[in-house]
XYZ file of C-alpha atoms in Angstrom:
476
model
C -34.018 25.960 44.853
C -30.428 24.690 45.193
C -28.098 25.068 42.239
C -25.904 22.148 41.321
C -22.860 22.931 39.159
C -22.360 20.799 36.055
C -18.578 20.862 36.566
C -17.236 18.104 38.759
C -13.705 17.880 40.091
C -11.791 14.812 38.876
C -8.145 13.809 38.830
C -8.696 12.415 35.335
C -10.223 15.529 33.739
C -6.878 16.395 32.079
C -6.087 12.929 30.708
C -4.748 13.213 27.177
C -3.896 10.774 24.389
C -0.334 10.634 23.062
C 0.461 8.845 19.787
C 3.721 6.925 19.737
C 6.603 8.224 17.618
C 7.183 6.695 14.201
C 9.928 4.442 15.591
C 7.434 3.028 18.117
C 4.834 2.172 15.437
C 4.568 -1.079 13.466
C 4.622 -0.410 9.722
C 4.039 -2.607 6.663
C 1.571 -4.912 8.445
C -0.895 -6.616 6.017
C -3.966 -6.020 8.228
C -6.993 -8.136 7.303
C -9.750 -6.565 5.220
C -12.395 -8.790 6.817
C -15.520 -6.800 7.755
C -16.376 -8.907 10.825
C -17.067 -6.669 13.844
C -14.016 -7.550 15.949
C -10.740 -5.892 16.863
C -8.462 -8.335 14.937
C -5.749 -7.389 17.425
C -4.573 -8.666 20.819
C -1.735 -7.346 23.005
C 0.111 -8.356 26.148
C 3.364 -7.220 27.731
C 5.408 -9.460 25.376
C 3.644 -9.679 22.038
C 1.339 -7.920 19.603
C -0.873 -10.248 17.523
C -2.727 -9.033 14.427
C -4.998 -10.903 11.997
C -3.599 -10.556 8.461
C -4.508 -11.176 4.859
C -3.615 -14.722 3.855
C -4.260 -16.949 0.853
C -5.608 -20.452 1.362
C -6.864 -20.039 4.912
C -6.644 -17.779 7.926
C -3.512 -16.415 9.568
C -2.239 -13.917 12.103
C 1.183 -12.548 12.904
C 2.832 -12.221 16.316
C 5.367 -9.423 16.790
C 7.378 -8.795 19.978
C 6.185 -5.475 21.430
C 9.782 -4.238 21.718
C 10.498 -4.845 17.987
C 8.675 -1.867 16.497
C 9.455 -0.617 13.015
C 8.824 -1.798 9.472
C 7.781 -5.425 9.100
C 9.506 -7.731 6.636
C 7.157 -8.816 3.820
C 8.105 -12.469 4.519
C 7.543 -12.227 8.268
C 6.431 -15.649 9.616
C 2.775 -16.247 10.448
C 0.545 -18.501 12.517
C -1.390 -20.124 9.683
C -3.115 -23.357 10.694
C -6.777 -22.407 10.140
C -8.635 -23.397 6.950
C -10.889 -20.303 7.118
C -10.527 -16.624 7.975
C -9.493 -15.914 11.567
C -12.263 -13.934 13.286
C -10.940 -13.391 16.819
C -7.696 -13.769 18.790
C -7.121 -13.440 22.557
C -4.007 -13.846 24.725
C -4.232 -16.013 27.809
C -4.103 -13.580 30.784
C -1.947 -15.983 32.837
C 0.385 -17.557 30.232
C 1.793 -14.771 28.092
C 3.037 -17.122 25.355
C -0.375 -18.770 24.874
C -2.918 -17.339 22.422
C -6.311 -18.651 21.295
C -7.894 -18.065 17.902
C -11.232 -18.879 16.291
C -12.153 -19.064 12.653
C -14.719 -19.545 9.915
C -13.610 -23.197 9.766
C -15.703 -23.773 12.951
C -12.635 -24.509 15.079
C -10.945 -22.931 18.095
C -7.196 -23.377 18.367
C -4.673 -22.704 21.110
C -1.109 -21.805 20.093
C 2.177 -21.517 21.974
C 4.467 -18.710 20.809
C 8.199 -19.256 21.455
C 10.188 -16.728 23.467
C 11.417 -13.931 21.243
C 8.665 -14.406 18.662
C 8.246 -16.502 15.513
C 11.191 -17.613 13.397
C 9.169 -19.653 10.901
C 5.526 -20.229 9.998
C 3.569 -22.114 12.671
C 0.919 -24.547 11.430
C 0.584 -26.973 14.344
C -1.560 -25.791 17.264
C -1.091 -26.982 20.829
C -4.836 -27.722 20.938
C -7.473 -27.987 18.214
C -10.976 -27.682 19.631
C -13.950 -28.803 17.545
C -17.524 -28.556 18.791
C -19.302 -25.766 16.926
C -21.308 -26.612 13.819
C -20.804 -23.173 12.251
C -18.086 -20.532 12.248
C -16.841 -19.253 15.594
C -16.911 -15.466 15.944
C -15.916 -14.779 19.580
C -13.593 -16.200 22.219
C -12.982 -15.048 25.800
C -10.651 -16.357 28.520
C -12.052 -16.694 32.029
C -10.695 -13.786 34.139
C -9.588 -15.819 37.191
C -9.274 -19.494 36.109
C -6.183 -20.650 34.262
C -7.716 -23.253 31.947
C -11.220 -22.102 30.988
C -12.009 -20.706 27.536
C -15.400 -19.559 26.208
C -16.288 -19.596 22.509
C -19.426 -18.273 20.789
C -20.380 -19.529 17.342
C -22.846 -18.734 14.599
C -24.752 -21.852 15.699
C -26.064 -19.576 18.524
C -24.234 -21.593 21.195
C -21.525 -20.767 23.740
C -19.153 -23.634 24.563
C -17.066 -23.704 27.742
C -13.755 -25.505 27.164
C -11.679 -27.098 29.895
C -8.172 -26.875 28.451
C -6.793 -29.217 31.113
C -8.602 -32.047 29.292
C -9.051 -30.308 25.931
C -12.810 -30.819 25.729
C -16.042 -28.825 26.075
C -17.657 -29.257 29.477
C -20.747 -27.086 29.070
C -22.944 -25.703 26.320
C -24.983 -22.525 26.896
C -27.938 -22.691 24.536
C -30.234 -19.787 25.448
C -29.680 -17.461 22.480
C -32.009 -17.251 19.498
C -29.533 -15.525 17.182
C -25.838 -14.690 16.738
C -24.011 -13.655 19.938
C -22.418 -10.229 19.416
C -20.316 -9.842 22.577
C -19.435 -11.461 25.912
C -18.179 -9.866 29.138
C -17.333 -11.244 32.602
C -17.666 -9.625 35.992
C -14.539 -9.345 38.148
C -14.482 -12.883 39.583
C -15.963 -14.575 36.497
C -19.122 -15.775 38.260
C -21.418 -13.913 35.824
C -21.419 -13.635 32.039
C -23.190 -10.837 30.166
C -24.021 -11.277 26.485
C -25.530 -9.141 23.758
C -27.287 -10.891 20.917
C -28.645 -10.136 17.476
C -32.129 -10.988 18.804
C -31.990 -7.525 20.518
C -31.732 -9.012 24.010
C -29.241 -8.370 26.786
C -28.653 -11.317 29.131
C -26.859 -11.935 32.419
C -26.034 -15.651 32.674
C -24.667 -17.925 35.388
C -22.070 -19.643 33.149
C -21.644 -22.952 35.011
C -25.359 -23.786 34.900
C -26.257 -21.812 31.779
C -29.192 -20.248 33.645
C -30.342 -16.793 32.527
C -30.529 -14.614 35.661
C -31.627 -11.369 33.993
C -32.840 -10.538 30.507
C -33.708 -7.258 28.811
C -35.575 -6.841 25.546
C -33.982 -3.733 24.083
C -36.561 -2.149 21.782
C -35.596 1.515 22.124
C -31.875 0.795 22.557
C -30.613 -1.937 20.201
C -27.609 -3.408 22.000
C -24.396 -4.187 20.101
C -21.683 -4.462 22.777
C -21.790 -4.986 26.541
C -19.174 -4.633 29.281
C -19.255 -5.178 33.067
C -18.174 -2.132 35.066
C -15.895 -3.915 37.532
C -17.411 -4.292 41.012
C -19.973 -1.498 40.556
C -22.716 -4.082 39.764
C -23.457 -2.161 36.598
C -23.416 -2.987 32.908
C -22.742 -0.587 30.090
C -23.955 -1.236 26.559
C -23.337 0.498 23.260
C -25.971 0.376 20.567
C -28.366 2.305 18.374
C -31.431 4.310 19.369
C -34.775 4.166 17.580
C -33.644 7.220 15.558
C -30.485 5.357 14.442
C -28.123 7.472 16.525
C -25.240 5.837 18.369
C -26.067 5.481 22.030
C -24.760 4.153 25.343
C -26.919 2.813 28.173
C -26.168 2.041 31.823
C -27.921 -0.919 33.497
C -28.242 -2.354 36.991
C -27.035 -5.951 36.617
C -29.705 -7.160 39.080
C -32.589 -5.400 37.313
C -32.549 -5.149 33.524
C -36.171 -4.019 33.224
C -35.123 -0.451 32.301
C -31.746 1.238 31.699
C -30.624 3.636 34.420
C -29.269 6.125 31.878
C -29.415 6.420 28.104
C -27.149 8.923 26.380
C -26.861 9.705 22.672
C -23.316 9.981 21.329
C -23.583 11.016 17.666
C -25.248 10.192 14.362
C -22.448 8.127 12.791
C -22.969 4.533 11.704
C -19.792 2.736 12.858
C -19.979 0.243 15.711
C -19.011 1.653 19.135
C -16.494 -0.455 21.073
C -16.495 0.113 24.877
C -13.328 -0.333 26.977
C -13.543 -0.066 30.764
C -10.653 0.454 33.187
C -11.781 -0.742 36.626
C -8.751 0.821 38.346
C -9.497 4.393 37.266
C -13.270 3.914 36.617
C -12.749 5.335 33.150
C -14.743 4.303 30.099
C -13.312 4.670 26.593
C -15.551 4.646 23.507
C -13.974 4.034 20.110
C -16.028 3.803 16.939
C -15.116 1.455 14.116
C -14.090 3.660 11.198
C -13.753 6.717 13.455
C -10.531 8.517 14.245
C -11.473 9.672 17.740
C -11.669 8.002 21.166
C -14.009 9.536 23.760
C -13.479 8.955 27.454
C -15.760 9.233 30.454
C -15.550 8.752 34.210
C -18.081 6.360 35.758
C -19.505 7.080 39.240
C -21.989 5.394 41.577
C -23.981 8.621 41.975
C -25.897 10.687 39.482
C -25.260 11.567 36.708
C -23.290 8.232 36.690
C -21.530 9.022 33.383
C -19.270 12.083 33.365
C -17.831 13.101 29.990
C -14.144 14.066 30.176
C -12.798 14.779 26.686
C -11.731 12.967 23.525
C -8.641 12.004 21.574
C -8.807 13.019 17.901
C -6.993 11.565 14.916
C -7.606 11.856 11.154
C -6.829 8.173 10.485
C -9.812 5.778 10.885
C -9.369 2.745 13.122
C -10.342 -0.788 12.097
C -9.758 -2.222 15.552
C -7.945 -1.605 18.828
C -5.818 -3.782 21.061
C -5.394 -2.948 24.764
C -2.214 -3.423 26.781
C -2.696 -5.070 30.220
C -1.917 -2.928 33.256
C 1.426 -4.557 34.054
C 2.700 -3.592 30.583
C 2.138 0.162 31.018
C 4.805 2.813 31.580
C 4.210 3.777 35.219
C 6.972 6.401 35.187
C 5.106 8.361 32.484
C 1.780 8.151 34.423
C 0.302 6.053 31.603
C -3.083 4.620 32.672
C -4.226 2.987 29.406
C -2.662 2.086 26.064
C -4.349 1.284 22.772
C -2.801 -0.262 19.672
C -4.711 1.191 16.741
C -5.034 -0.645 13.412
C -4.908 1.726 10.420
C -5.707 -0.537 7.463
C -5.115 1.949 4.640
C -1.527 2.563 5.766
C -0.777 -0.954 7.020
C 0.123 0.764 10.271
C -0.300 -0.063 13.966
C 0.272 2.908 16.242
C 0.288 2.929 20.059
C -1.873 5.568 21.766
C -1.054 6.201 25.440
C -3.579 7.765 27.815
C -1.561 9.858 30.255
C -2.494 11.640 33.497
C -0.297 14.768 33.641
C 1.606 14.974 36.937
C 4.502 17.212 37.928
C 6.039 14.793 40.404
C 8.289 11.965 39.192
C 7.387 9.708 42.127
C 5.028 6.745 41.941
C 1.404 7.933 41.847
C -0.471 5.535 44.126
C -3.842 7.226 43.594
C -3.921 6.327 39.898
C -2.270 2.907 40.268
C -4.190 0.874 42.860
C -3.643 -2.863 43.302
C -4.604 -4.493 40.009
C -5.198 -8.067 38.732
C -1.894 -9.724 37.827
C -0.869 -12.774 35.795
C -1.303 -15.338 38.561
C -4.535 -17.369 38.326
C -6.784 -17.539 41.364
C -8.312 -20.905 40.399
C -7.641 -24.016 38.381
C -10.186 -25.116 35.793
C -11.387 -27.952 38.034
C -11.901 -25.645 41.009
C -13.985 -23.191 38.991
C -16.101 -25.963 37.474
C -16.739 -27.389 40.959
C -18.453 -24.122 41.945
C -15.665 -22.085 43.579
C -15.395 -18.340 42.868
C -12.417 -16.207 43.868
C -11.425 -12.631 43.175
C -8.339 -12.059 40.985
C -4.891 -12.197 42.575
C -3.823 -8.563 42.851
C -0.381 -7.039 42.338
C 1.256 -3.651 42.791
C 2.842 -1.738 39.910
C 5.137 0.262 42.191
C 8.376 -1.711 41.871
C 7.618 -3.435 38.601
C 6.010 -6.820 38.348
C 7.850 -9.970 39.328
C 5.938 -13.178 38.866
C 6.088 -15.284 42.039
C 5.963 -18.661 40.321
C 6.615 -19.839 36.777
C 3.576 -21.781 35.612
C 3.834 -23.944 32.509
C 0.930 -24.515 30.141
C 0.535 -28.246 29.481
C -1.688 -29.368 26.655
C -3.635 -32.586 27.309
C -3.174 -35.669 25.131
C -6.493 -35.967 23.352
C -8.124 -39.193 22.255
C -10.428 -39.488 19.282
C -13.848 -39.846 20.828
C -17.266 -38.276 20.634
C -17.776 -34.833 22.131
C -20.926 -35.106 24.228
C -22.202 -31.963 25.962
C -25.638 -31.822 27.597
C -26.365 -35.250 26.098
C -25.703 -34.064 22.514
C -22.873 -35.394 20.343
C -21.445 -32.213 18.845
C -19.504 -33.879 16.041
C -21.979 -36.499 14.848
C -24.555 -35.716 12.140
C -24.050 -31.948 12.224
C -26.164 -30.498 9.367
C -24.575 -27.821 7.172
C -26.140 -24.377 7.656
C -24.807 -22.527 4.596
C -23.994 -23.285 0.961
C -20.251 -22.960 1.642
C -20.463 -25.454 4.505
C -22.447 -27.815 2.277
C -19.821 -27.571 -0.479
C -16.981 -28.126 1.988
C -18.744 -31.181 3.381
C -19.458 -32.473 -0.165
C -15.829 -32.156 -1.286
C -14.596 -33.691 1.969
C -16.904 -36.677 1.447
C -15.844 -36.968 -2.215
C -12.206 -37.065 -1.148
C -13.010 -39.696 1.467
C -14.878 -41.809 -1.135
C -11.971 -41.551 -3.576
C -9.521 -42.663 -0.894
C -11.705 -45.579 0.129
C -12.134 -46.689 -3.513
C -8.372 -46.657 -4.044
C -7.887 -48.638 -0.859
C -10.576 -51.129 -1.912
C -9.009 -51.550 -5.371
C -5.556 -52.198 -3.910
C -7.005 -54.746 -1.485
C -8.843 -56.517 -4.369
C -5.568 -56.772 -6.286
C -3.833 -58.150 -3.209
C -6.625 -60.703 -2.656
C -6.328 -61.935 -6.286
C -2.557 -62.289 -5.925
C -2.976 -64.324 -2.744
C -5.605 -66.560 -4.416
C -3.229 -67.251 -7.357
C -0.393 -68.064 -4.966
C -2.685 -70.430 -3.039
C -3.761 -72.208 -6.265
C -0.132 -72.607 -7.319
C 0.712 -74.171 -3.967
C -2.199 -76.593 -4.302
C -1.103 -77.579 -7.837
C 2.518 -78.078 -6.828
C 1.829 -80.104 -3.669
C 0.449 -83.360 -5.308
C 3.383 -83.594 -7.745
C 5.860 -83.366 -4.889
C 4.033 -86.157 -3.082
């Protein structure tokens, strides 16, 4: 009988996490206390955006990444939503464009000026209305410059074409709240996890469900595509209420390839996958540690490496894109950790220790850059293309300066799949019913005032007409 060693050689087995110094942290940030299961944080090479506490609506702040330190208590905010902000995502191709979604059932697209905010921003570049209930998730398409996906508590996913500012498709195959969305590399497939305990692989342009798994033993919470490996990884809970990960073949979801218990804690496990290094990071909400694994195409498929430990619990984590990493320090991943109790955001760098100071090509392969491969119209017409790759060797220089142009929208009905999304939408909750009631009361009051003023004007005109009639015969 042949003996197979459990140890496996890997160039990432010594990866370690390094917390940024105090001067590189962001202090005094009023991080939101909302319990929604999202990260409440988004990062790119220019800005760090964080959802904050705000009275009278929802807001988030945008801080230039280079301006670390203590935040002024009167720091300007992006505060146009009428409800709590539930998710924020930077556009991968326009680094000054960020999308947000909220409990007010709207999705908004904002443009952040160079250098950051100097005053509160209340006017969005685009306001997108189509969901009948609050919107909990948004995702940008990975290769197309003008496609945005939003998932609401009305159990629907809307695909927005930002070149015209309207929804072009509604995916209506879920029976409960959508918990997470993930795209494959070229954006031709969409994987979703849902509160109805089902994992789905969907063709987004047609809305057709290609594969579906009913997860009875492994209740799925989050799902992520593993690059071009044609695999899915999910985090969830086993039948014994232990936290668990499962590996799936995207073309056959009848049974998971591997199921592995993690621990007995209750916090939600967030998966982060780095397709360049084939490393998987698992961070639990409310935990202080981040575990990392190496994914392979051969058994045992999931190879545990080690973990980063910290005493401070994390509410959410933002991830820096590849072109924002410090290549000279052999940094392969960077988190921005939200520590609510301290009002602190601290960067955590994952570093591969190397003795040489030269560029390490084996850990920095060609990676997706900030140039879109497709326009929104091309993707909607059925074209799929892989991301436009770039090298990190000599720094990143964008070949062409694209400009985001918001369409001029007209007030007209939003019809998707033959359904008018804004007409006769029934309220689903008591709060929505009250909001609709007060909105209608305000509209009635305005109309009554307008009617009264017009009645007064009509009486004045009638009196003037009678006076003219009385005066005319005497003049004759």
